[in-house]
Coordinates of C-alpha atoms in Angstrom, one line a residue:
Chain A
M19 CA 0.0 0.0 -0.1
R20 CA 1.2 3.4 -1.0
R21 CA 0.3 6.0 1.7
P22 CA 2.2 9.4 2.0
L23 CA 0.6 9.9 5.6
Q24 CA 0.7 7.0 8.1
L25 CA -0.8 6.5 11.3
R26 CA 2.0 4.9 13.6
S27 CA 2.6 4.0 17.1
D28 CA 6.0 2.5 16.6
A29 CA 9.3 3.8 16.5
P30 CA 12.4 2.8 14.3
L31 CA 15.5 2.0 16.4
T32 CA 17.9 3.5 14.2
P33 CA 18.9 7.2 15.1
G34 CA 18.5 8.5 11.8
G35 CA 15.0 7.0 11.6
Y36 CA 14.3 8.6 14.9
M37 CA 15.3 12.2 13.8
S38 CA 13.2 11.6 10.6
L39 CA 10.1 11.0 12.9
V40 CA 10.6 13.9 15.0
A41 CA 11.2 15.8 12.1
S42 CA 8.3 14.8 10.0
G43 CA 6.1 15.1 13.3
M44 CA 7.3 18.7 13.2
G45 CA 6.6 19.1 9.4
I46 CA 3.1 18.3 10.1
A47 CA 2.6 20.9 13.2
A48 CA 4.0 23.3 10.8
L49 CA 1.7 22.5 8.3
L50 CA -1.1 22.9 11.0
A51 CA 0.6 26.4 12.1
L52 CA 0.7 27.7 8.3
A53 CA -2.8 26.6 7.9
I54 CA -3.5 28.8 11.0
L55 CA -1.6 31.7 9.9
G56 CA -3.1 31.4 6.3
L57 CA -6.9 31.3 8.0
N58 CA -5.6 34.6 9.9
L59 CA -4.5 36.3 6.7
A60 CA -7.6 35.1 4.5
T61 CA -10.0 36.8 7.4
G62 CA -8.0 40.2 7.6
A63 CA -6.9 39.3 11.0
R64 CA -10.5 39.6 12.3
F65 CA -10.1 36.2 14.4
A66 CA -6.3 36.7 15.1
S67 CA -7.1 36.7 19.2
L68 CA -9.3 33.5 18.7
L69 CA -6.4 31.8 16.6
T70 CA -3.5 32.7 19.0
N71 CA -5.9 31.7 22.0
L72 CA -6.0 28.4 19.8
G73 CA -2.2 28.4 19.5
L74 CA -1.8 29.0 23.0
W75 CA -4.0 26.0 24.0
L76 CA -2.3 23.6 21.4
I77 CA 1.1 24.3 23.6
I78 CA -0.9 23.5 26.7
A79 CA -2.6 20.6 25.5
V80 CA 0.6 19.1 24.1
G81 CA 2.3 19.7 27.6
F82 CA -0.4 18.1 29.5
Q83 CA -0.5 15.2 26.9
V84 CA 3.0 14.7 27.6
F85 CA 2.5 13.7 31.1
V86 CA -0.8 12.0 30.8
G87 CA 0.0 10.0 27.5
S88 CA 3.5 8.9 29.1
T89 CA 2.2 7.7 32.3
G90 CA -1.4 7.1 31.9
T91 CA -2.1 8.9 35.0
I92 CA -4.7 12.0 35.2
S93 CA -3.6 15.3 36.8
F94 CA -5.6 18.2 38.0
G95 CA -2.4 20.1 38.9
H96 CA -1.4 21.3 35.4
P97 CA -3.0 24.8 35.5
A98 CA -0.6 25.5 38.3
F99 CA 2.5 25.3 36.0
V100 CA 0.7 27.2 33.4
A101 CA 0.0 30.0 36.4
L102 CA 3.6 29.6 37.5
G103 CA 4.7 30.4 33.8
A104 CA 2.6 33.3 33.5
Y105 CA 3.4 35.0 36.5
T106 CA 7.2 34.2 36.1
G107 CA 7.3 35.6 32.5
G108 CA 5.0 38.7 33.8
I109 CA 7.2 39.7 36.7
L110 CA 10.7 39.2 34.7
T111 CA 9.6 41.6 31.7
L112 CA 7.1 44.0 33.5
P113 CA 8.5 47.5 32.2
P114 CA 10.6 49.4 34.9
A115 CA 7.8 52.3 35.6
M116 CA 4.9 49.6 35.7
Q117 CA 6.8 47.5 38.2
R118 CA 7.0 50.5 40.6
I119 CA 3.2 51.1 40.4
A120 CA 2.1 47.4 40.1
L121 CA 4.6 45.5 42.1
P122 CA 6.1 48.3 44.6
D123 CA 7.2 45.5 47.1
L124 CA 9.0 43.5 44.4
P125 CA 12.3 42.3 45.6
G126 CA 15.1 44.1 44.4
W127 CA 17.0 41.5 42.5
L128 CA 13.8 40.6 40.6
A129 CA 13.4 44.3 39.6
G130 CA 14.3 45.6 36.2
L131 CA 15.6 42.5 34.7
D132 CA 13.6 42.5 31.2
P133 CA 15.3 39.6 29.8
G134 CA 13.1 39.7 26.7
L135 CA 10.5 37.5 25.0
W136 CA 12.2 34.2 24.6
P137 CA 14.5 34.2 27.7
A138 CA 11.4 35.2 29.9
T139 CA 9.3 32.6 28.2
I140 CA 12.1 30.0 28.8
A141 CA 12.6 30.9 32.6
G142 CA 8.7 30.5 33.1
G143 CA 9.1 27.0 31.8
A144 CA 11.9 26.3 34.2
V145 CA 10.4 27.7 37.2
A146 CA 7.4 25.2 36.4
A147 CA 9.6 22.4 35.8
L148 CA 11.7 22.9 39.1
L149 CA 8.3 22.9 41.1
A150 CA 7.8 19.5 39.3
L151 CA 11.1 18.1 39.9
L152 CA 10.7 19.1 43.4
I153 CA 7.5 17.6 44.4
G154 CA 7.7 14.6 41.6
P155 CA 9.5 12.3 43.9
I156 CA 6.6 12.2 45.8
V157 CA 3.5 12.6 43.6
M158 CA 5.0 10.0 41.1
R159 CA 5.0 7.2 43.6
L160 CA 1.0 7.1 43.4
T161 CA -1.1 6.4 40.2
G162 CA -4.7 6.6 39.3
I163 CA -7.3 8.4 41.7
A164 CA -4.5 9.0 44.5
A165 CA -2.4 10.7 42.1
G166 CA -5.2 12.4 40.8
I167 CA -6.2 13.9 44.3
M168 CA -2.7 14.8 45.0
T169 CA -2.5 16.7 41.8
F170 CA -5.3 18.4 42.8
G171 CA -3.9 19.2 46.2
L172 CA -1.0 20.7 44.2
L173 CA -3.4 22.9 42.1
V174 CA -4.8 24.3 45.3
I175 CA -1.9 25.1 47.3
V176 CA -0.1 26.5 44.1
N177 CA -3.1 28.9 43.9
E178 CA -3.0 29.9 47.2
M179 CA 0.5 30.9 47.2
I180 CA 0.0 32.6 44.5
R181 CA -2.7 34.6 46.3
A182 CA -0.6 35.1 49.2
A183 CA 2.7 36.5 47.5
T184 CA 1.3 39.5 47.2
P185 CA 4.8 41.4 46.5
L186 CA 5.5 39.3 43.7
T187 CA 2.1 38.6 42.1
R188 CA -0.4 41.3 43.4
G189 CA -2.5 38.7 45.4
N190 CA -6.0 38.5 44.7
A191 CA -5.7 41.8 42.4
T192 CA -5.1 41.3 38.7
F193 CA -1.8 41.4 37.5
Y194 CA -1.5 43.8 34.9
G195 CA 0.7 45.5 32.6
V196 CA 2.6 42.9 31.2
P197 CA 4.0 43.8 27.8
R198 CA 2.3 42.5 24.6
L199 CA 5.6 40.1 23.7
A200 CA 3.8 37.3 21.8
G201 CA 1.2 37.3 18.9
L202 CA 0.1 34.7 16.8
T203 CA 3.3 33.8 14.7
E204 CA 5.5 33.7 18.1
V205 CA 2.9 31.2 19.5
L206 CA 3.0 29.2 16.7
V207 CA 6.9 29.0 16.0
V208 CA 6.5 27.5 19.7
V209 CA 3.7 24.9 19.1
V210 CA 5.9 23.4 16.4
L211 CA 8.8 23.3 18.7
V212 CA 6.8 22.2 21.6
V213 CA 5.5 19.1 18.8
G214 CA 8.9 18.4 18.3
I215 CA 10.2 18.1 22.0
A216 CA 7.1 15.9 22.6
L217 CA 7.5 13.6 20.0
A218 CA 11.3 13.3 20.6
Y219 CA 10.2 12.6 24.1
K220 CA 7.6 10.1 23.4
F221 CA 9.7 7.8 21.2
S222 CA 12.9 8.5 23.1
R223 CA 14.1 5.6 25.4
W224 CA 13.1 7.9 28.5
G225 CA 9.5 8.0 26.8
L226 CA 9.5 4.4 25.9
R227 CA 10.2 3.6 29.7
A228 CA 7.4 5.7 30.9
R229 CA 5.1 4.1 28.5
S230 CA 6.0 0.8 29.6
V231 CA 5.5 1.6 33.3
A232 CA 2.0 3.2 32.5
Q233 CA 0.9 -0.2 31.0
D234 CA 2.5 -2.7 33.7
P235 CA 5.1 -1.1 36.2
V236 CA 5.9 -4.3 37.6
A237 CA 6.8 -5.9 34.5
A238 CA 8.7 -2.7 33.2
E239 CA 10.5 -3.0 36.9
M240 CA 11.5 -6.3 36.2
S241 CA 13.4 -5.0 33.0
G242 CA 15.5 -2.7 35.1
I243 CA 13.5 0.3 35.1
S244 CA 13.1 2.8 37.9
V245 CA 9.1 3.3 38.0
V246 CA 9.6 6.8 39.8
T247 CA 12.2 8.1 37.7
S248 CA 10.6 7.3 34.3
R249 CA 7.4 8.9 35.7
L250 CA 9.1 12.0 37.0
W251 CA 10.9 13.0 33.7
A252 CA 7.7 12.8 32.2
F253 CA 6.2 15.1 34.7
V254 CA 8.8 17.7 34.5
L255 CA 9.0 17.9 30.7
S256 CA 5.2 18.6 30.8
A257 CA 5.4 21.1 33.7
F258 CA 8.1 22.9 31.4
I259 CA 5.8 23.0 28.2
C260 CA 2.9 24.0 30.5
G261 CA 5.1 26.7 31.7
I262 CA 6.1 27.9 28.4
G263 CA 2.7 27.8 27.4
G264 CA 1.7 29.7 30.7
A265 CA 4.3 32.8 30.0
L266 CA 3.4 33.1 26.3
M267 CA -0.1 33.3 27.5
G268 CA 0.8 35.8 29.9
F269 CA 2.2 38.0 27.0
F270 CA -0.6 37.7 24.9
L271 CA -3.2 38.3 27.4
T272 CA -1.2 41.1 29.3
A273 CA -3.3 41.0 32.3
F274 CA -4.6 37.9 34.4
S275 CA -5.3 36.8 37.9
A276 CA -4.7 33.8 40.0
Q277 CA -8.3 32.7 38.8
S278 CA -7.5 32.6 35.4
F279 CA -5.2 29.7 36.1
Y280 CA -7.6 27.5 38.7
V281 CA -10.0 24.9 38.4
G282 CA -11.7 26.2 35.4
M283 CA -8.8 25.3 33.3
V284 CA -8.8 21.7 34.2
L285 CA -11.7 20.8 31.8
P286 CA -10.7 22.1 28.9
M287 CA -7.3 20.4 29.2
M288 CA -8.6 17.3 30.2
I289 CA -11.3 17.3 27.4
M290 CA -8.8 18.2 24.5
V291 CA -6.5 15.2 25.5
L292 CA -9.3 12.8 26.2
L293 CA -11.1 13.8 22.8
G294 CA -7.9 13.6 20.5
G295 CA -6.6 10.3 22.3
M296 CA -4.7 10.8 25.5
N297 CA -1.8 8.7 24.3
S298 CA -1.2 10.6 21.0
V299 CA 0.6 14.1 20.8
A300 CA -1.5 14.7 17.5
G301 CA -4.4 13.7 19.7
A302 CA -3.8 16.8 21.6
L303 CA -3.6 18.8 18.9
T304 CA -6.8 17.7 17.2
G305 CA -8.7 18.0 20.7
A306 CA -7.4 21.7 21.1
V307 CA -8.5 22.5 17.5
L308 CA -12.0 21.1 17.9
L309 CA -12.5 22.3 21.6
T310 CA -11.5 25.9 20.5
F311 CA -13.7 26.3 17.5
W312 CA -16.4 24.4 19.1
E313 CA -16.5 26.9 21.9
Y314 CA -16.3 29.7 19.6
V315 CA -19.3 28.5 17.3
M316 CA -21.6 27.6 20.4
R317 CA -20.7 31.3 22.1
L318 CA -21.6 32.7 18.7
I319 CA -24.9 31.1 19.0
E320 CA -25.3 31.4 22.5
T321 CA -25.1 35.4 22.0
G322 CA -27.4 35.3 18.7
G323 CA -24.5 35.7 16.5
M324 CA -25.6 33.1 14.1
G325 CA -29.4 34.6 13.7
I326 CA -30.4 31.9 15.7
S327 CA -30.9 32.4 19.8
L328 CA -30.5 29.7 22.1
P329 CA -30.2 29.3 25.7
P330 CA -26.9 30.2 27.1
G331 CA -25.0 27.4 28.8
L332 CA -25.4 25.5 25.5
S333 CA -21.6 25.4 24.9
Q334 CA -20.7 23.4 28.1
L335 CA -24.0 21.3 27.7
T336 CA -23.1 20.3 24.0
L337 CA -19.3 19.9 25.1
G338 CA -20.1 17.4 28.0
A339 CA -22.3 15.4 25.8
G340 CA -19.8 15.2 23.1
L341 CA -17.4 14.1 25.6
I342 CA -19.5 11.1 27.0
A343 CA -20.2 10.4 23.3
I344 CA -16.4 10.0 22.5
L345 CA -15.9 8.1 25.5
F346 CA -18.5 5.7 24.8
F347 CA -17.6 5.0 21.4
R348 CA -14.1 6.0 21.2
P349 CA -12.7 5.4 25.0
S350 CA -9.1 6.0 23.7
G351 CA -10.2 9.2 22.0
L352 CA -9.9 9.7 18.2
W353 CA -6.4 8.9 17.5
G354 CA -5.7 6.2 20.4
S355 CA -2.0 6.1 20.6
R356 CA -1.1 6.7 17.0
E357 CA 0.7 9.7 15.5
F358 CA 1.0 11.2 12.0
F359 CA 4.1 10.9 10.2
I360 CA 5.1 11.7 6.7
A361 CA 6.7 8.4 5.4
P362 CA 8.4 8.2 1.8
V363 CA 5.8 6.9 -0.5
G364 CA 6.0 3.3 -1.2
Q365 CA 8.1 2.7 2.2
T366 CA 5.7 0.5 4.2
R367 CA 7.8 -1.6 6.4
K368 CA 7.1 -5.5 6.8
G369 CA 5.0 -6.0 10.3
D370 CA 3.8 -2.2 10.3
N371 CA 0.7 -1.4 12.1
P372 CA -2.4 -1.5 9.4
Chain B
M1 CA 26.0 -19.2 41.8
L2 CA 22.6 -18.8 43.7
E3 CA 22.4 -20.2 47.4
L4 CA 19.0 -19.6 49.6
D5 CA 19.6 -20.8 53.3
R6 CA 16.2 -21.5 55.3
V7 CA 14.2 -18.5 53.7
S8 CA 10.9 -17.9 54.7
T9 CA 8.3 -15.4 53.4
G10 CA 4.5 -14.7 52.8
Y11 CA 1.9 -12.2 52.3
G12 CA 0.5 -10.6 55.1
R13 CA 0.4 -13.1 57.8
V14 CA 0.0 -16.1 55.5
R15 CA 3.3 -18.3 55.2
A16 CA 3.9 -18.8 51.5
L17 CA 7.4 -20.2 52.0
D18 CA 8.6 -22.3 54.9
T19 CA 12.5 -22.6 55.6
V20 CA 13.3 -23.1 52.0
S21 CA 17.3 -23.9 51.1
L22 CA 18.4 -24.3 47.8
T23 CA 22.1 -24.1 45.8
L24 CA 22.4 -23.7 42.2
G25 CA 25.6 -24.0 40.4
A26 CA 26.4 -22.0 37.4
G27 CA 25.0 -23.1 34.2
H28 CA 22.8 -25.6 35.8
T29 CA 19.2 -25.9 35.7
L30 CA 16.8 -26.4 38.5
A31 CA 13.1 -27.3 37.9
V32 CA 10.7 -26.2 40.7
L33 CA 7.5 -28.5 40.5
G34 CA 4.4 -28.6 42.9
P35 CA 0.3 -28.2 43.1
N36 CA -1.1 -25.0 43.1
G37 CA -0.5 -22.6 46.0
A38 CA 3.1 -24.5 46.8
G39 CA 5.0 -21.3 47.1
K40 CA 6.4 -21.7 43.7
S41 CA 5.9 -18.4 42.3
T42 CA 6.8 -16.9 45.4
L43 CA 10.3 -18.4 45.5
L44 CA 11.1 -17.1 42.1
K45 CA 9.8 -13.6 43.2
L46 CA 11.9 -13.7 46.2
V47 CA 15.1 -14.6 44.1
A48 CA 13.9 -11.8 41.6
G49 CA 13.4 -9.2 44.6
L50 CA 9.5 -8.6 44.2
Q51 CA 9.2 -10.5 47.6
A52 CA 11.2 -9.9 50.4
P53 CA 12.3 -12.5 52.7
W54 CA 10.8 -12.7 56.5
S55 CA 13.9 -14.5 57.5
G56 CA 16.9 -16.8 56.0
T57 CA 19.8 -15.4 53.6
L58 CA 19.8 -15.1 49.8
K59 CA 23.7 -15.3 48.4
L60 CA 24.6 -14.7 44.7
D61 CA 28.1 -15.7 43.8
G62 CA 28.8 -17.2 47.1
S63 CA 29.4 -14.0 49.1
A64 CA 27.1 -11.1 47.9
D65 CA 23.9 -10.8 49.9
L66 CA 20.8 -10.0 47.8
S67 CA 18.5 -8.9 50.3
P68 CA 19.4 -5.2 50.4
L69 CA 19.2 -5.3 46.5
D70 CA 15.7 -4.2 44.7
V71 CA 14.4 -5.6 41.5
T72 CA 16.2 -3.0 39.3
A73 CA 19.4 -3.6 41.2
R74 CA 19.2 -7.4 40.6
V75 CA 18.4 -7.1 36.9
H76 CA 21.9 -5.2 36.8
R77 CA 23.2 -8.2 38.4
G78 CA 22.0 -10.6 35.7
I79 CA 19.2 -11.9 37.6
V80 CA 16.0 -11.6 35.3
L81 CA 12.6 -12.9 35.7
C82 CA 10.3 -14.0 32.9
P83 CA 6.9 -13.2 34.7
E84 CA 4.0 -15.8 35.0
G85 CA 1.3 -14.9 32.4
R86 CA 3.9 -13.3 30.4
R87 CA 3.2 -9.8 31.0
I88 CA 4.2 -8.1 27.7
F89 CA 3.5 -4.5 26.9
T90 CA 0.7 -4.9 24.4
T91 CA 0.3 -1.3 23.6
L92 CA 4.1 -1.2 22.5
S93 CA 5.5 -2.6 19.5
V94 CA 7.3 -6.1 19.7
E95 CA 10.7 -4.1 19.2
E96 CA 9.8 -1.5 21.7
N97 CA 9.0 -4.4 24.1
L98 CA 12.4 -5.9 23.5
C99 CA 14.5 -2.3 23.8
I100 CA 12.4 -2.1 27.3
G101 CA 13.9 -5.5 28.2
G102 CA 17.2 -4.4 27.1
T103 CA 17.4 -1.2 29.6
A104 CA 20.0 -2.5 31.9
L105 CA 22.1 -2.9 29.0
L106 CA 22.3 0.9 28.5
A107 CA 23.9 1.3 31.9
R108 CA 27.2 -0.5 30.8
P109 CA 29.8 0.3 28.4
G110 CA 28.7 -0.3 24.7
G111 CA 25.1 -0.6 25.7
A112 CA 23.8 0.5 22.6
Q113 CA 25.8 -1.6 20.3
R114 CA 24.9 -4.4 23.1
M115 CA 21.2 -3.5 22.2
R116 CA 21.5 -3.8 18.8
E117 CA 23.5 -7.4 19.2
G118 CA 20.5 -8.3 21.2
L119 CA 18.0 -7.3 19.1
E120 CA 19.6 -9.5 16.2
R121 CA 20.0 -12.4 18.6
A122 CA 16.2 -12.2 19.7
Y123 CA 15.3 -12.4 16.1
S124 CA 17.5 -15.1 15.0
L125 CA 16.1 -16.9 18.0
F126 CA 12.5 -16.1 17.5
P127 CA 12.3 -15.4 13.7
I128 CA 8.4 -15.0 14.2
L129 CA 9.2 -11.7 16.4
A130 CA 11.3 -10.3 13.4
E131 CA 8.4 -10.3 11.2
R132 CA 6.1 -8.9 13.7
R133 CA 8.9 -6.5 15.0
H134 CA 6.8 -3.1 14.1
G135 CA 3.3 -4.6 15.1
P136 CA 1.7 -4.0 18.5
G137 CA 2.4 -6.7 21.3
S138 CA -1.3 -7.2 21.3
A139 CA -1.6 -8.7 17.7
L140 CA 0.6 -11.8 18.9
S141 CA -0.7 -15.2 19.8
G142 CA -0.4 -16.6 23.1
G143 CA 2.8 -18.7 22.0
Q144 CA 4.5 -15.6 20.2
Q145 CA 3.5 -13.5 23.4
Q146 CA 5.5 -16.4 25.6
M147 CA 8.4 -15.9 23.0
L148 CA 8.5 -12.2 23.4
A149 CA 8.3 -12.3 27.0
I150 CA 11.6 -14.8 27.1
A151 CA 13.2 -12.8 24.4
R152 CA 12.5 -9.5 26.2
A153 CA 14.0 -11.3 29.4
L154 CA 17.1 -12.2 27.5
M155 CA 17.6 -8.5 26.4
A156 CA 19.1 -8.0 29.7
E157 CA 21.9 -10.4 29.4
P158 CA 20.8 -12.7 32.0
R159 CA 23.2 -14.8 33.8
L160 CA 20.3 -16.3 35.8
L161 CA 17.0 -16.5 34.0
L162 CA 14.0 -17.2 36.3
L163 CA 11.1 -18.5 34.2
D164 CA 7.4 -18.8 36.0
E165 CA 5.2 -21.1 34.1
P166 CA 6.6 -20.8 30.5
S167 CA 4.2 -23.3 29.0
L168 CA 1.1 -22.1 30.7
G169 CA -1.8 -22.0 27.9
L170 CA 0.1 -22.9 25.3
S171 CA -0.6 -25.5 23.0
P172 CA 1.7 -29.0 23.3
V173 CA 3.4 -27.9 20.0
M174 CA 4.2 -24.6 21.2
A175 CA 5.2 -25.5 24.6
D176 CA 7.6 -28.0 23.1
E177 CA 9.1 -25.3 21.2
V178 CA 9.5 -22.8 24.3
Y179 CA 11.3 -25.8 26.0
A180 CA 13.7 -26.3 23.0
T181 CA 14.5 -22.8 23.1
L182 CA 15.3 -23.2 26.9
A183 CA 17.4 -26.2 26.2
A184 CA 19.3 -24.1 23.7
L185 CA 19.9 -21.5 26.1
K186 CA 21.1 -24.2 28.8
A187 CA 23.3 -25.5 26.3
E188 CA 24.9 -22.0 25.8
G189 CA 25.8 -22.2 29.8
M190 CA 22.8 -20.0 31.0
T191 CA 21.9 -20.8 34.7
L192 CA 17.9 -21.4 35.0
I193 CA 15.2 -21.8 37.3
V194 CA 12.0 -23.2 35.8
V195 CA 8.8 -23.4 37.7
E196 CA 5.9 -25.7 36.4
E197 CA 2.9 -27.5 37.9
A198 CA 3.4 -30.2 35.0
A199 CA 6.3 -31.8 35.5
G200 CA 7.1 -33.3 32.3
R201 CA 8.8 -31.0 30.2
P202 CA 11.0 -29.3 32.9
L203 CA 12.4 -32.5 34.0
G204 CA 13.4 -33.3 30.6
L205 CA 15.1 -29.8 30.7
A206 CA 16.8 -29.8 34.4
D207 CA 19.7 -31.2 36.1
T208 CA 18.1 -31.0 39.6
A209 CA 14.4 -30.6 40.8
M210 CA 12.7 -29.8 43.9
I211 CA 9.2 -30.2 44.9
L212 CA 7.3 -27.8 46.9
R213 CA 4.0 -28.1 48.8
N214 CA 2.5 -25.8 51.1
G215 CA 5.4 -23.8 51.0
R216 CA 7.7 -26.4 52.1
T217 CA 10.3 -28.6 50.0
V218 CA 8.9 -31.9 50.1
W219 CA 11.7 -33.5 47.6
R220 CA 14.8 -32.5 46.2
G221 CA 17.2 -34.3 44.1
A222 CA 18.4 -35.1 40.3
A223 CA 15.7 -34.2 37.8
A224 CA 15.9 -37.8 36.4
A225 CA 14.8 -39.4 39.5
A226 CA 11.8 -37.2 40.1
R227 CA 10.4 -38.7 36.9
D228 CA 9.1 -42.0 39.1
P229 CA 5.3 -41.4 38.8
D230 CA 5.0 -42.6 42.5
L231 CA 7.3 -39.9 43.9
L232 CA 5.3 -37.4 42.0
Q233 CA 2.1 -38.3 43.1
R234 CA 3.0 -38.6 46.8
A235 CA 4.8 -35.2 46.4
Y236 CA 1.8 -33.5 44.7
L237 CA -0.9 -35.1 46.7
G238 CA 0.5 -36.1 50.1
D239 CA 1.7 -39.2 51.7
H240 CA -1.7 -40.6 52.1
A241 CA -2.4 -40.9 48.4
A242 CA 0.0 -43.3 47.9

């Protein structure tokens, strides 16, 4: 069979094969990014904010998928990493004049750093990753419901700490004055990079170990794999990506509060990953696209923007119904554990998945 | 190579193994037989590190005490368990399963090279796995899964391979094939402990045998001597059955 576009869940072992695997996955992400850019141009940038929002969700969904897909464990705590990224990026890039007004009690060593967009974004990811590294050795001992509850506890604790750390975060008040450093293009560049990182990890030996632990921890351990360590790296990488997404979100929104990254963020993250297939990076991307557009269309209908008027709450209602339907008919999501790759035409290996 | 001295262990308050001792020389094969619930699997878990001893000592190579080493550390020392019920990773491809099995190699010098050699060896030992290498583990038949489980265990380059019921649930032809492979490994000098409920095939393979019942050793000796039907009947069912 000659198919240029293949669905596969395996990885070739040779280094060349691995690199081309990651590169072709990134290529498909780049096509998606170009499509979004094209859509933006075609509509005269009327939907730029919707499309940028979509880009941010693509990053966050991929970050969340790295953990959920690799460990088979659901986390309610990931909005905390997004929050840390947003606040870190915001604090670092706030212009000095604005810092004096908005954060008068900011510690001196944090004031006036202004490292620019990319260092600040990476710093946001790094702070989130550091938290994951510190708490991971404890949290990663748990799986299933216990892990879910513990990560929810993490979300609550981080949220409370952000509210309490007034000199850094303005507490309960809105954090404002962040310069608008990121727009659609920057966000989409990061989407492509992040997809590359997620695929490189998934098919690396570390990603493979985490996936084997997710399926059968005892059998993995009997093969010489440390259960906690292999889960921990998935957690740290996932936090890093979510932190980066958070920092960019901050640079795009320019004003946010602790409430922006709380329980309300858990549901969209969860739906995106479950919808597309929680074991697939392509699934996270698909889920983010579907959910973002669905919510937009539903909100349009709710506000009478499409000429029909329906009661508010419809978007949540249809979303819930849609999720139930997906989980009923396709419990492993749209793509299961599959990824899209561009394979040279005619090259189908013996024993490939159909 | 392996020495157990009056080891006892169990689950909760239930004793599963009661003062069991054994010595196994390098290159030898031991068959552990006995009825359901005799403690055979527990014995393997004990050696592999999945089960901690209540009392008694486990020694490797005459001197090293095994007790403080966890499962992973024992894999690095060359003790590898091929578990009951195969437990292959059905969502991963055949090759990924094998790579997982070779994890311990990567910590050693020349690990990547040894991993490639291990894969080649696995595929020449089990050609069917080479055919299915990129297919998911779930697509394999029971016998093929058992082969994959053995191949995965071999990837870690074990010195002592522990096999828990390798013929369970297989057709007679498949079971014979699995035991032919084990015989080849034995001929290469690998040390094996094979646990089975059905005595025939393991006794054909092993040098020595031990029969467990209710956690105690009821018989120990040369494998050839264990092939006496009366002995097996008494050992499995108790003295009153004879």
